[in-house]
Amino acid sequence: RVLMLYVKGHELTQELVNSTLAKLDAPPRALFSTLGRTAARTLETAILADGMQGWLDSLIANIKAGDTKTHDQSLWEPSSWPSKCQGVGVMEAPRGALSHWIVIENGKIANYQAIVPSTWNAGPRDPLGQPGAYEAALEDAHVMHDPKQPLEILRTIHSFDPCLAC
């Protein structure tokens, strides 16, 4: 996401990425690495924090003006739900795509499914033989400073911020 904002010319993103690369004395290709993923997560936090107040102010102003496309309070309370209902939530979480599906019948959860980012990141090769994100990241020639303690492998996997259950 940070790279996309950077390429699209988002001013704050370009400023933060360029400053980070300069401080690390690293070339742009470093963004496609363990270091790049770790730095991007930090930079994205700064970018989001910078925009949050404006987004909240816009949401409140829209609701006050009657624009409820992003907030419809009519089904807020579970007691107002039909006896059978379903929902889906999809977002881009810090570690990747996250989606939840739920079916509720008679006030109880009948079915629930979540596909978490680690499912995608730690996934196996696809039908075309393309490696999953973890495997692809480990394919480049990591220099093992101590082959008996291959911390580079651990750092690479940790740069994807796997969920605790994973």
PDB file of N, CA and C in Angstrom, residues 1-11 13-14:
ATOM      1  N   ARG A   1       0.830  -1.188   0.000  1.00  0.00           N
ATOM      2  CA  ARG A   1       0.000   0.000   0.000  1.00  0.00           C
ATOM      3  C   ARG A   1       0.874   1.250   0.000  1.00  0.00           C
ATOM      4  N   VAL A   2       1.945   1.236   0.766  1.00  0.00           N
ATOM      5  CA  VAL A   2       2.838   2.394   0.808  1.00  0.00           C
ATOM      6  C   VAL A   2       3.480   2.612  -0.557  1.00  0.00           C
ATOM      7  N   LEU A   3       3.890   1.534  -1.203  1.00  0.00           N
ATOM      8  CA  LEU A   3       4.491   1.675  -2.536  1.00  0.00           C
ATOM      9  C   LEU A   3       3.487   2.239  -3.535  1.00  0.00           C
ATOM     10  N   MET A   4       2.228   1.822  -3.427  1.00  0.00           N
ATOM     11  CA  MET A   4       1.197   2.339  -4.331  1.00  0.00           C
ATOM     12  C   MET A   4       0.984   3.834  -4.107  1.00  0.00           C
ATOM     13  N   LEU A   5       0.910   4.247  -2.850  1.00  0.00           N
ATOM     14  CA  LEU A   5       0.778   5.672  -2.558  1.00  0.00           C
ATOM     15  C   LEU A   5       1.993   6.446  -3.069  1.00  0.00           C
ATOM     16  N   TYR A   6       3.155   5.862  -2.906  1.00  0.00           N
ATOM     17  CA  TYR A   6       4.399   6.500  -3.350  1.00  0.00           C
ATOM     18  C   TYR A   6       4.373   6.716  -4.863  1.00  0.00           C
ATOM     19  N   VAL A   7       4.036   5.663  -5.599  1.00  0.00           N
ATOM     20  CA  VAL A   7       4.016   5.730  -7.065  1.00  0.00           C
ATOM     21  C   VAL A   7       2.935   6.686  -7.559  1.00  0.00           C
ATOM     22  N   LYS A   8       1.805   6.742  -6.824  1.00  0.00           N
ATOM     23  CA  LYS A   8       0.715   7.642  -7.226  1.00  0.00           C
ATOM     24  C   LYS A   8       1.026   9.104  -6.915  1.00  0.00           C
ATOM     25  N   GLY A   9       2.137   9.365  -6.227  1.00  0.00           N
ATOM     26  CA  GLY A   9       2.532  10.744  -5.959  1.00  0.00           C
ATOM     27  C   GLY A   9       1.987  11.332  -4.677  1.00  0.00           C
ATOM     28  N   HIS A  10       1.542  10.492  -3.737  1.00  0.00           N
ATOM     29  CA  HIS A  10       1.056  10.989  -2.449  1.00  0.00           C
ATOM     30  C   HIS A  10       2.213  11.699  -1.739  1.00  0.00           C
ATOM     31  N   GLU A  11       2.041  12.991  -1.529  1.00  0.00           N
ATOM     32  CA  GLU A  11       3.140  13.839  -1.071  1.00  0.00           C
ATOM     33  C   GLU A  11       3.760  13.383   0.254  1.00  0.00           C
ATOM     34  N   THR A  13       3.634  10.461   1.691  1.00  0.00           N
ATOM     35  CA  THR A  13       4.267   9.148   1.521  1.00  0.00           C
ATOM     36  C   THR A  13       5.630   9.296   0.855  1.00  0.00           C
ATOM     37  N   GLN A  14       5.697  10.086  -0.199  1.00  0.00           N
ATOM     38  CA  GLN A  14       6.975  10.274  -0.879  1.00  0.00           C
ATOM     39  C   GLN A  14       8.007  10.896   0.055  1.00  0.00           C
TER      40      GLN A  14
END
